[in-house]
Coordinates of C-alpha atoms in Angstrom, one line a residue:
Chain A
M2 CA -45.3 14.1 -11.9
E3 CA -45.9 17.1 -9.7
M4 CA -46.9 20.4 -11.4
T5 CA -44.3 23.2 -11.5
G6 CA -45.1 26.8 -10.5
L7 CA -45.2 27.9 -14.2
Q8 CA -47.5 25.1 -15.2
I9 CA -49.9 26.2 -12.5
F10 CA -49.5 29.9 -13.3
K11 CA -50.8 29.6 -16.8
Y12 CA -54.2 28.8 -15.5
L13 CA -54.4 31.8 -13.2
P14 CA -56.0 35.2 -14.0
A15 CA -52.6 37.1 -14.3
A16 CA -51.4 34.7 -16.9
K17 CA -54.6 34.9 -18.9
K18 CA -54.5 38.7 -18.4
E19 CA -58.1 38.4 -17.1
E20 CA -60.1 40.4 -14.6
N21 CA -58.9 39.7 -11.0
S22 CA -55.3 39.5 -12.0
N23 CA -53.1 39.7 -8.9
C24 CA -56.2 40.3 -6.8
K25 CA -54.3 39.3 -3.5
K26 CA -57.4 37.5 -2.2
C27 CA -55.2 34.4 -1.6
G28 CA -52.9 36.5 0.6
C29 CA -50.1 36.5 -1.9
P30 CA -48.9 39.7 -3.7
T31 CA -49.2 38.1 -7.2
C32 CA -50.7 35.1 -9.0
M33 CA -47.1 34.0 -9.7
M34 CA -46.3 33.9 -5.9
F35 CA -49.5 31.8 -5.4
A36 CA -48.5 29.4 -8.2
L37 CA -45.0 28.9 -6.7
K38 CA -46.4 28.3 -3.3
L39 CA -49.0 25.9 -4.6
A40 CA -46.4 24.0 -6.5
K41 CA -44.6 23.4 -3.1
Q42 CA -47.9 22.6 -1.5
N43 CA -47.5 25.5 0.9
I44 CA -50.9 26.9 0.3
A45 CA -54.4 25.5 -0.2
L46 CA -55.9 25.4 -3.7
D47 CA -59.2 27.0 -2.5
K48 CA -57.5 30.2 -1.3
C49 CA -57.9 31.3 -4.9
P50 CA -61.5 31.9 -5.8
Y51 CA -60.8 31.7 -9.6
I52 CA -59.4 28.2 -9.9
C53 CA -60.7 26.6 -13.1
D54 CA -61.8 23.0 -13.2
E55 CA -59.0 22.0 -15.4
L56 CA -56.4 23.3 -13.0
R57 CA -58.2 21.7 -10.1
Q58 CA -58.2 18.3 -11.8
N59 CA -54.6 18.4 -12.9
Y60 CA -53.3 19.7 -9.6
E61 CA -55.2 17.2 -7.5
R62 CA -54.0 14.4 -9.7
S63 CA -50.4 15.7 -9.6
I64 CA -50.2 15.8 -5.8
K65 CA -51.8 12.5 -5.3
H66 CA -49.4 9.9 -4.0
P67 CA -49.3 7.1 -6.5
Q68 CA -48.6 4.4 -3.9
K69 CA -49.9 4.2 -0.3
T70 CA -47.5 3.8 2.6
I71 CA -48.2 1.1 5.1
E72 CA -46.4 1.0 8.4
I73 CA -45.6 -1.9 10.7
G74 CA -43.9 -0.4 13.7
D75 CA -40.9 1.5 12.4
L76 CA -41.0 -0.2 9.0
K77 CA -42.5 1.7 6.1
I78 CA -43.7 -0.2 3.1
G79 CA -44.5 1.3 -0.3
G80 CA -44.9 5.1 -0.8
E81 CA -42.9 5.0 -4.1
N82 CA -43.3 7.8 -6.6
V83 CA -41.2 6.7 -9.6
L84 CA -40.6 3.7 -11.9
Y85 CA -36.9 4.3 -12.2
R86 CA -34.5 5.3 -9.4
H87 CA -32.8 7.8 -11.7
E88 CA -36.0 9.8 -12.1
K89 CA -35.8 10.8 -8.5
T90 CA -35.2 8.1 -5.9
F91 CA -36.9 5.1 -4.4
I92 CA -38.0 5.8 -0.9
N93 CA -38.7 2.8 1.3
P94 CA -36.3 -0.2 0.9
T95 CA -38.1 -3.5 0.1
T96 CA -39.0 -5.1 3.4
L97 CA -37.4 -8.6 3.6
G98 CA -39.2 -10.9 5.9
I99 CA -39.2 -14.6 7.0
I100 CA -42.3 -16.6 7.7
V101 CA -41.8 -18.8 10.8
D102 CA -44.2 -21.7 11.3
C103 CA -45.1 -22.0 14.9
A104 CA -46.5 -25.4 14.3
K105 CA -42.9 -26.7 14.0
S106 CA -41.2 -27.7 17.2
D107 CA -38.0 -25.7 16.5
Y108 CA -39.7 -22.4 15.7
K109 CA -38.3 -20.5 18.8
Q110 CA -34.8 -21.5 17.7
K111 CA -35.5 -20.2 14.2
I112 CA -36.7 -16.9 15.5
R113 CA -33.5 -16.6 17.5
E114 CA -31.3 -17.5 14.5
I115 CA -33.1 -14.8 12.4
K116 CA -32.8 -12.2 15.1
D117 CA -29.1 -12.9 15.6
F118 CA -28.3 -12.5 11.9
G119 CA -26.9 -9.3 10.6
I120 CA -24.1 -7.9 8.4
N121 CA -22.5 -4.5 8.1
I122 CA -23.1 -2.5 5.0
L123 CA -21.6 1.0 4.9
N124 CA -21.0 0.7 8.6
K125 CA -24.6 0.0 9.3
R126 CA -25.8 -3.3 10.7
V127 CA -28.7 -4.7 8.6
G128 CA -30.6 -8.0 8.7
V129 CA -34.0 -9.4 8.3
D130 CA -36.6 -6.7 8.7
L131 CA -39.6 -8.7 9.7
I132 CA -40.5 -12.1 11.3
V133 CA -44.0 -13.2 10.3
L134 CA -45.6 -16.0 12.4
K135 CA -47.6 -18.7 10.7
N136 CA -50.1 -20.7 12.7
S137 CA -50.1 -18.1 15.5
E138 CA -51.9 -14.9 16.5
N139 CA -50.3 -11.5 16.5
S140 CA -48.1 -11.1 19.5
S141 CA -46.4 -8.0 21.1
D142 CA -43.2 -8.8 19.2
F143 CA -44.3 -10.3 16.0
I144 CA -47.0 -10.0 13.4
S145 CA -48.9 -13.1 12.2
L146 CA -49.4 -14.1 8.6
S147 CA -53.1 -13.3 8.9
G148 CA -52.1 -9.9 10.4
I149 CA -50.0 -9.2 7.3
K150 CA -52.9 -10.1 5.1
N151 CA -55.1 -7.5 6.9
L152 CA -52.8 -4.5 6.4
G153 CA -54.1 -3.6 3.0
L154 CA -51.0 -4.8 1.1
N155 CA -51.5 -6.3 -2.3
I156 CA -50.4 -9.9 -1.5
I157 CA -49.0 -11.8 -4.4
E158 CA -48.4 -15.5 -3.9
E159 CA -45.6 -16.2 -6.3
T160 CA -46.5 -18.6 -9.1
D161 CA -44.0 -18.9 -11.9
F162 CA -41.4 -16.1 -12.4
Q163 CA -42.7 -14.7 -15.6
T164 CA -46.3 -14.3 -14.3
T165 CA -45.2 -12.8 -11.0
K166 CA -42.6 -10.4 -12.7
N167 CA -45.2 -9.2 -15.2
L168 CA -47.8 -8.7 -12.5
L169 CA -45.4 -6.6 -10.4
I170 CA -44.4 -4.4 -13.3
D171 CA -48.0 -4.0 -14.3
I172 CA -49.2 -3.0 -10.8
R173 CA -46.4 -0.5 -10.3
T174 CA -46.8 1.0 -13.8
K175 CA -50.6 1.5 -13.3
A176 CA -49.9 3.0 -9.8
I177 CA -47.3 5.5 -11.0
V178 CA -48.2 6.3 -14.6
E179 CA -51.9 6.1 -14.4
K180 CA -52.3 6.9 -10.7
D181 CA -54.9 4.2 -10.6
D182 CA -56.3 3.8 -7.1
D183 CA -56.9 0.2 -7.6
F184 CA -53.2 -0.4 -7.9
S185 CA -52.0 2.0 -5.1
A186 CA -51.5 -0.7 -2.5
P187 CA -47.9 -1.7 -1.8
T188 CA -47.1 -5.2 -3.1
C189 CA -45.9 -8.1 -1.0
V190 CA -44.6 -11.2 -2.7
I191 CA -44.7 -14.5 -0.8
M192 CA -42.0 -16.6 -2.4
K193 CA -42.6 -20.1 -3.5
N194 CA -40.4 -22.2 -1.3
D195 CA -38.2 -24.1 -3.7
N196 CA -34.4 -24.2 -4.5
F197 CA -32.7 -21.3 -2.7
Y198 CA -30.5 -20.4 -5.6
S199 CA -33.5 -19.9 -7.9
Q200 CA -35.4 -18.0 -5.1
C201 CA -32.4 -15.8 -4.8
A202 CA -32.3 -15.0 -8.5
R203 CA -36.1 -14.4 -8.6
A204 CA -36.2 -12.3 -5.4
S205 CA -33.4 -10.1 -6.7
F206 CA -35.4 -9.3 -9.8
Y207 CA -38.5 -8.6 -7.7
L208 CA -36.5 -6.3 -5.4
C209 CA -35.5 -4.2 -8.4
K210 CA -38.9 -4.4 -10.1
Y211 CA -41.1 -3.8 -8.0
A212 CA -41.9 -5.7 -4.8
N213 CA -42.4 -3.5 -1.7
M214 CA -42.1 -6.5 0.5
I215 CA -40.8 -10.0 0.0
L216 CA -41.5 -12.9 2.4
F217 CA -39.6 -16.2 2.4
E218 CA -40.9 -19.4 3.9
E219 CA -37.4 -20.4 5.0
F220 CA -34.4 -18.5 6.3
C221 CA -31.2 -18.8 4.3
P222 CA -28.6 -16.2 5.4
E223 CA -26.4 -16.8 2.3
M224 CA -29.4 -15.7 0.2
I225 CA -30.4 -12.7 2.4
I226 CA -26.8 -11.2 2.3
P227 CA -26.8 -10.4 -1.5
L228 CA -30.4 -9.2 -1.3
L229 CA -29.4 -6.7 1.4
M230 CA -26.4 -5.6 -0.7
L231 CA -28.6 -5.2 -3.8
R232 CA -31.2 -3.3 -1.8
Q233 CA -28.6 -0.9 -0.4
N234 CA -27.6 -0.1 -4.0
I235 CA -31.1 0.2 -5.6
F236 CA -32.5 2.3 -2.8
T237 CA -29.6 4.8 -2.6
D238 CA -30.7 8.3 -3.4
P239 CA -29.0 9.2 -6.7
Q240 CA -29.4 12.9 -5.9
K241 CA -26.9 12.6 -3.0
N242 CA -23.3 11.6 -2.9
L243 CA -22.9 8.3 -1.4
Q244 CA -20.5 8.7 1.6
V245 CA -18.9 6.8 4.4
E246 CA -18.1 8.2 7.8
G247 CA -14.8 9.9 8.4
G248 CA -12.5 7.9 10.6
L249 CA -9.6 5.4 10.9
Y250 CA -10.3 2.2 9.2
K251 CA -8.2 -0.9 9.8
F252 CA -7.1 -3.6 7.4
N253 CA -5.5 -6.9 8.3
N254 CA -4.9 -6.1 12.0
P255 CA -2.5 -3.2 11.8
D256 CA -0.1 -2.4 14.7
K257 CA 1.5 0.8 15.8
N258 CA 4.0 0.7 12.9
S259 CA 1.7 -0.1 10.0
L260 CA 1.2 2.0 6.8
I261 CA -1.3 4.8 6.9
F262 CA -3.2 5.8 3.8
M263 CA -5.5 8.7 3.5
T264 CA -8.4 9.6 1.2
T265 CA -11.8 11.3 1.0
N266 CA -15.1 9.9 2.2
F267 CA -16.8 9.5 -1.2
A268 CA -18.1 5.9 -0.9
L269 CA -16.8 4.8 -4.3
T270 CA -13.3 6.1 -3.5
F271 CA -13.4 4.4 -0.1
F272 CA -14.5 1.1 -1.6
A273 CA -11.9 1.2 -4.3
V274 CA -9.1 1.9 -1.8
S275 CA -10.3 -0.4 0.9
N276 CA -10.7 -3.3 -1.5
E277 CA -7.0 -2.9 -2.4
L278 CA -5.8 -2.5 1.2
E279 CA -7.7 -5.6 2.2
N280 CA -5.9 -7.6 -0.4
L281 CA -2.4 -6.3 0.5
D282 CA -0.1 -8.7 2.2
V283 CA 0.8 -6.0 4.8
P284 CA -1.5 -4.6 7.4
S285 CA -2.6 -0.9 7.0
Y286 CA -4.8 1.9 8.2
L287 CA -7.0 4.1 6.0
L288 CA -7.7 7.6 7.4
V289 CA -10.9 8.8 5.8
V290 CA -11.2 12.6 5.9
P291 CA -14.8 13.8 6.0
S292 CA -15.2 15.8 2.8
D293 CA -18.9 15.9 2.0
G294 CA -18.8 12.6 0.1
M295 CA -16.7 14.1 -2.7
S296 CA -14.2 12.2 -4.7
V297 CA -10.5 13.2 -4.4
L298 CA -10.2 16.0 -7.1
T299 CA -13.7 17.3 -6.5
A300 CA -13.1 17.6 -2.8
W301 CA -9.8 19.4 -3.5
S302 CA -11.4 21.9 -5.8
A303 CA -14.4 22.4 -3.6
Q304 CA -12.1 22.9 -0.6
T305 CA -13.7 20.1 1.5
F306 CA -10.3 18.4 1.6
T307 CA -7.9 21.0 2.9
P308 CA -4.8 20.9 5.1
D309 CA -6.9 22.3 7.9
V310 CA -9.5 19.5 7.6
V311 CA -6.7 17.0 7.5
K312 CA -5.1 18.5 10.6
Q313 CA -8.4 18.3 12.5
T314 CA -9.0 14.8 11.4
L315 CA -5.6 13.7 12.6
E316 CA -6.2 15.3 15.9
K317 CA -9.8 14.0 16.3
F318 CA -8.7 10.4 15.8
E319 CA -5.5 10.9 17.9
I320 CA -3.3 9.4 15.2
A321 CA -0.1 10.9 16.6
K322 CA -0.8 9.4 20.0
N323 CA -2.0 6.0 19.0
I324 CA 0.2 5.1 16.0
N325 CA 4.0 5.4 15.7
T326 CA 4.0 5.7 11.9
R327 CA 4.8 9.3 10.8
K328 CA 4.5 8.9 7.1
I329 CA 1.0 9.2 5.5
I330 CA 0.4 8.1 2.0
I331 CA -2.0 10.5 0.2
P332 CA -3.8 10.2 -3.2
G333 CA -1.5 10.7 -6.1
L334 CA -3.9 13.2 -7.6
L335 CA -3.1 15.5 -4.6
S336 CA 0.7 15.2 -4.8
D337 CA 0.9 19.1 -4.9
M338 CA -0.4 19.2 -1.3
C339 CA 2.4 17.2 0.3
E340 CA 4.4 20.2 1.5
E341 CA 1.5 22.3 2.6
L342 CA 0.1 19.4 4.6
H343 CA 3.4 19.0 6.3
E344 CA 3.4 22.7 7.3
Y345 CA 0.0 22.3 8.9
C346 CA 0.8 18.9 10.5
P347 CA 4.6 19.1 11.2
D348 CA 4.4 15.7 13.1
F349 CA 3.8 13.9 9.9
E350 CA 5.4 13.5 6.5
F351 CA 3.1 13.2 3.5
I352 CA 4.0 10.8 0.7
E353 CA 2.6 10.9 -2.8
G354 CA 0.6 7.7 -3.4
T355 CA -1.0 6.4 -6.6
K356 CA -3.5 8.1 -8.8
E357 CA -5.5 4.8 -9.2
A358 CA -6.4 2.5 -6.3
S359 CA -5.6 -0.5 -8.5
D360 CA -1.9 0.6 -8.5
I361 CA -1.6 0.5 -4.7
E362 CA -0.3 -3.0 -4.5
D363 CA 2.5 -2.3 -6.9
F364 CA 3.2 1.0 -5.1
V365 CA 3.6 -0.7 -1.8
K366 CA 5.9 -3.4 -3.3
R367 CA 8.3 -0.9 -4.9
T368 CA 8.4 1.8 -2.2
I369 CA 10.7 1.7 0.8
F370 CA 9.0 3.4 3.7
Chain B
M22 CA -23.0 -16.5 -38.1
F23 CA -25.0 -15.6 -35.1
S24 CA -27.0 -12.5 -34.0
I25 CA -27.2 -10.6 -30.8
S26 CA -30.5 -8.8 -30.2
K27 CA -31.6 -5.9 -28.2
K28 CA -34.6 -7.9 -27.0
G29 CA -34.3 -10.7 -24.6
I30 CA -31.3 -11.9 -22.6
L31 CA -28.4 -14.3 -23.3
F32 CA -26.0 -15.8 -20.8
A33 CA -22.3 -16.0 -21.4
F34 CA -20.4 -18.6 -19.5
Y35 CA -17.0 -17.4 -18.5
Y36 CA -14.8 -20.4 -19.2
T37 CA -11.8 -21.0 -17.0
N38 CA -9.6 -23.9 -16.0
F39 CA -10.6 -25.9 -19.0
Q40 CA -13.9 -27.1 -17.6
N41 CA -15.9 -29.7 -19.5
I42 CA -18.4 -27.5 -21.3
D43 CA -20.2 -30.2 -23.4
D44 CA -23.3 -30.4 -21.3
L45 CA -23.6 -26.7 -20.4
D46 CA -26.6 -24.8 -21.7
Y47 CA -24.8 -21.4 -22.2
D48 CA -25.7 -19.1 -25.0
I49 CA -22.2 -17.6 -25.5
L50 CA -18.8 -19.0 -24.4
A51 CA -16.6 -16.3 -22.9
I52 CA -12.9 -17.0 -22.8
S53 CA -10.0 -14.9 -21.8
V54 CA -7.6 -13.9 -24.5
D55 CA -4.7 -15.6 -22.8
I56 CA -6.5 -19.0 -23.0
A57 CA -7.8 -18.2 -26.5
K58 CA -4.2 -17.7 -27.8
D59 CA -3.6 -21.4 -27.5
G60 CA -6.7 -22.2 -29.6
L61 CA -10.4 -21.8 -29.4
P62 CA -12.6 -24.5 -27.7
D63 CA -14.6 -26.6 -30.1
T64 CA -18.2 -25.2 -30.0
D65 CA -20.8 -24.2 -32.5
K66 CA -22.0 -21.4 -30.2
P67 CA -20.8 -17.8 -30.2
I68 CA -17.4 -17.3 -28.7
M69 CA -16.5 -14.1 -26.8
I70 CA -12.9 -13.3 -26.4
C71 CA -12.3 -11.3 -23.2
G72 CA -9.5 -9.1 -21.9
E73 CA -8.0 -5.7 -22.0
N74 CA -4.9 -6.8 -23.8
I75 CA -6.4 -8.0 -27.1
N76 CA -4.2 -6.8 -30.0
S77 CA -5.0 -6.5 -33.7
E78 CA -2.6 -9.4 -34.7
F79 CA -4.6 -11.7 -32.4
V80 CA -7.9 -10.5 -33.9
K81 CA -6.5 -11.1 -37.4
S82 CA -5.5 -14.6 -36.4
L83 CA -9.1 -15.6 -35.6
D84 CA -10.6 -18.1 -38.1
R85 CA -14.2 -17.8 -37.0
E86 CA -16.6 -15.0 -36.1
C87 CA -16.2 -14.0 -32.5
I88 CA -17.3 -11.3 -30.1
I89 CA -14.3 -9.1 -29.1
S90 CA -14.7 -8.0 -25.5
Y91 CA -13.6 -5.4 -25.0
V92 CA -12.3 -2.3 -26.9
T93 CA -12.0 1.1 -25.2
E94 CA -11.4 4.7 -26.1
K95 CA -7.7 4.0 -25.8
N96 CA -7.3 1.2 -28.3
Y97 CA -10.3 1.4 -30.7
K98 CA -8.2 3.0 -33.4
Q99 CA -5.8 0.0 -33.6
L100 CA -8.5 -2.7 -33.2
I101 CA -11.6 -1.6 -35.1
P102 CA -10.1 -2.1 -38.6
A103 CA -9.1 -5.7 -37.8
I104 CA -12.5 -6.3 -36.3
I105 CA -14.3 -5.0 -39.3
E106 CA -12.1 -7.2 -41.6
G107 CA -12.9 -10.3 -39.6
G108 CA -16.6 -9.6 -39.4
H109 CA -16.6 -9.8 -35.6
Y110 CA -18.8 -8.3 -33.0
V111 CA -17.2 -5.9 -30.7
V112 CA -18.0 -4.8 -27.1
L113 CA -17.3 -1.1 -26.7
K114 CA -16.5 -0.4 -23.1
T115 CA -16.7 3.0 -21.4
P116 CA -16.6 4.0 -17.7
I117 CA -20.1 4.4 -16.3
D118 CA -21.1 7.4 -18.4
I119 CA -23.8 7.5 -21.0
N120 CA -22.2 10.3 -23.0
L121 CA -18.8 8.5 -23.2
A122 CA -20.6 5.4 -24.3
K123 CA -22.3 7.3 -27.1
E124 CA -19.1 9.0 -28.1
L125 CA -17.2 5.7 -28.5
N126 CA -20.1 4.3 -30.5
I127 CA -20.0 7.2 -32.9
L128 CA -16.2 7.0 -33.2
A129 CA -16.4 3.3 -34.0
I130 CA -19.2 3.8 -36.6
E131 CA -17.2 6.6 -38.3
M132 CA -14.4 4.1 -38.8
G133 CA -16.8 2.0 -40.8
L134 CA -17.9 -0.5 -38.1
S135 CA -21.3 -1.9 -39.0
R136 CA -24.0 -0.9 -36.5
D137 CA -25.3 -4.4 -36.1
K138 CA -21.8 -5.5 -34.7
I139 CA -21.8 -3.2 -31.7
I140 CA -22.5 -4.3 -28.1
M141 CA -22.1 -1.8 -25.3
N142 CA -20.5 -2.4 -21.9
T143 CA -21.2 0.7 -19.8
D144 CA -19.3 -0.9 -16.9
I145 CA -20.7 -1.5 -13.4
G146 CA -19.4 -1.8 -9.8
G147 CA -19.8 -5.0 -7.8
L148 CA -22.8 -5.6 -5.7
G149 CA -22.7 -3.3 -2.7
Y150 CA -19.9 -1.2 -4.3
G151 CA -21.5 1.3 -6.5
Y152 CA -23.6 -1.3 -8.4
E153 CA -26.4 1.3 -8.7
Y154 CA -24.5 3.6 -11.0
G155 CA -24.1 1.0 -13.7
Y156 CA -27.6 -0.3 -13.1
S157 CA -29.2 3.1 -13.7
I158 CA -27.1 3.8 -16.8
M159 CA -28.4 0.6 -18.4
E160 CA -32.0 1.5 -17.4
K161 CA -31.5 5.0 -19.0
I162 CA -30.1 3.5 -22.2
V163 CA -33.0 1.1 -22.5
Q164 CA -35.4 4.0 -22.1
E165 CA -33.6 6.3 -24.5
R166 CA -32.3 4.0 -27.2
N167 CA -35.4 4.0 -29.3
N168 CA -35.0 7.8 -29.8
D169 CA -31.2 7.8 -30.1
E170 CA -29.6 5.9 -32.9
Y171 CA -26.2 6.1 -31.2
L172 CA -27.4 4.3 -28.1
D173 CA -29.5 1.8 -30.0
F174 CA -27.3 -1.3 -29.3
P175 CA -27.5 -4.4 -27.1
L176 CA -26.0 -4.1 -23.6
I177 CA -23.6 -6.5 -21.9
S178 CA -23.0 -6.7 -18.2
E179 CA -20.2 -8.2 -16.2
A180 CA -21.9 -7.4 -12.9
P181 CA -21.5 -11.0 -11.7
L182 CA -17.8 -11.1 -12.3
E183 CA -17.3 -7.7 -10.5
S184 CA -19.5 -8.9 -7.6
L185 CA -17.4 -12.0 -7.2
K186 CA -14.4 -9.8 -6.4
T187 CA -16.1 -8.3 -3.3
K188 CA -15.2 -9.0 0.3
E189 CA -18.7 -10.3 0.8
A190 CA -18.2 -13.0 -1.9
K191 CA -14.7 -14.0 -0.8
S192 CA -14.5 -13.7 3.0
L193 CA -14.7 -16.7 5.2
N194 CA -15.5 -14.4 8.2
I195 CA -19.0 -13.7 7.3
I196 CA -22.0 -15.7 8.5
G197 CA -22.9 -18.8 6.5
D198 CA -21.1 -20.9 3.9
Q199 CA -18.8 -18.9 1.7
F200 CA -19.2 -21.3 -1.2
I201 CA -23.0 -20.9 -1.2
R202 CA -22.9 -17.1 -0.5
E203 CA -20.6 -16.6 -3.4
K204 CA -23.0 -18.2 -5.8
M205 CA -25.9 -16.3 -4.4
I206 CA -24.0 -13.0 -4.9
E207 CA -23.4 -13.9 -8.5
L208 CA -27.0 -14.7 -9.0
T209 CA -28.2 -11.5 -7.4
A210 CA -25.8 -9.4 -9.5
A211 CA -26.9 -11.3 -12.7
S212 CA -30.6 -10.9 -11.9
G213 CA -30.3 -7.2 -11.2
A214 CA -28.5 -6.7 -14.5
F215 CA -31.3 -8.6 -16.2
A216 CA -33.8 -6.3 -14.4
A217 CA -31.9 -3.2 -15.6
G218 CA -32.1 -4.4 -19.2
A219 CA -28.8 -6.2 -20.0
N220 CA -29.0 -8.3 -23.1
I221 CA -25.9 -10.4 -22.3
V222 CA -24.9 -11.3 -18.8
V223 CA -21.5 -12.9 -18.1
I224 CA -21.5 -15.6 -15.5
K225 CA -18.8 -17.8 -13.9
N226 CA -20.6 -20.6 -12.1
P227 CA -21.9 -23.2 -14.4
E228 CA -24.9 -23.9 -12.1
S229 CA -25.9 -20.2 -12.2
I230 CA -26.4 -20.5 -16.0
D231 CA -29.2 -23.1 -15.5
I232 CA -30.8 -21.0 -12.7
M233 CA -30.8 -17.9 -14.8
K234 CA -32.0 -19.6 -17.9
G235 CA -34.8 -21.1 -15.8
L236 CA -36.1 -17.5 -15.4
I237 CA -36.7 -16.8 -19.0

């Protein structure tokens, strides 16, 4: 853990009420200012001539990155600072790579297949991060297996699950808790190439705890998809609201007369509503209003979901021009806003929807629009 | 009599469509209350009754020790007395919040429920859909429960069932074979819950039970 300003301050002359208190030799007006700057790493330790050995040791240890970061092109591997995502956040999503054997006749086709693969997660296209060539040299496009082994990664050839799991946990713990240099290299697990289902279960565990890179000897898209989904979750920064982009989302091929729903852009709200809309037997639109990733009531009280924002969103996505529907279903929690919204957006009528996404299906069945 | 521990992991098989369960290596048989009403399957292993509409008459009618999954803040008052009387385990379910989980545990204990009969379900979103919230709550509880007697209970996760409801599990319009993908999604969700510290994971595909048990 990094030292706080106060933890640093207690070693400085002013805190000990010693000679040279607030001497300004460091360029700061007080020892406290120096301590605060040092905590943010905005000033060099040696600017203060009165640093004691204990502070030097503790500080240098505290700012040391527990895990190295290794880069392959745009990919960053490692650089993690915590054992649990809730302590701060994980930083660089586990690299998922496939080893392609160039000694096999169909290797070019395999490469094409892997490159063509991708799915959309949170409106972002993701796929396999890295193709590693076996029985080949490094090329301009791809890295070779021997190239991977020369990057300074801690390469772990998977043996049985228990051993590999314990090894990964042990390495990460020593790197983070003890800041042991011998364990600071990011880890790369090369999966044993057996049953895909079992590989999927094992790799999922390693992704959570604590592989920085996982390489598979064979490409199985059905296995990569859930790993990408899990990775998206585990590497989400818990300090930020998870949000989706504002916009008009379509479900089941809506036409100009389909239903229009509206909600905020908090990802969980969006997921809950879109899941329901997808399963309706009628087509629909979902207008997502950009509201700083806040859920419905939070956005309302924080004024990120206001009639004005709704009006701008309707205009931006040219709803009145492109869709004939004039009734918009809003979250039930915001039923008080219906009239006010209508005043701002006189082209539209706003209808009170349900409080819970799970009631949408019932709501649509019993409402005559 | 059986015991559920805070160490290790058990796999509950979610029984549907009257499958043949004789050769399955599950630890717990999970069965919906609607099926259970017509009689319990014949097994020596622990049985878990699942559903939100379990009532106390039903609990009283059980003639063997079961796990009642689940009871919430809304119905614990009606159900806990019958659960205590029958000597059953109970899954106390709360919506992704460590304090709500703790509160319900306290309320149930104050009604006289024995501590060793409590299992916590802190809820979780499906894979790709807010899974990380539930994941982190389980990790936090595992970290804190040694120092907090009101969190010191085994955890159950239904992450695989939630994840099977996702578009990625059900859609035919995503690359690859939907049948295979669905099973992979279930396994990933189960394995992540295992990593987070779940002590019971509920699984739907019989083959996944063997795969997951192969890990421990």
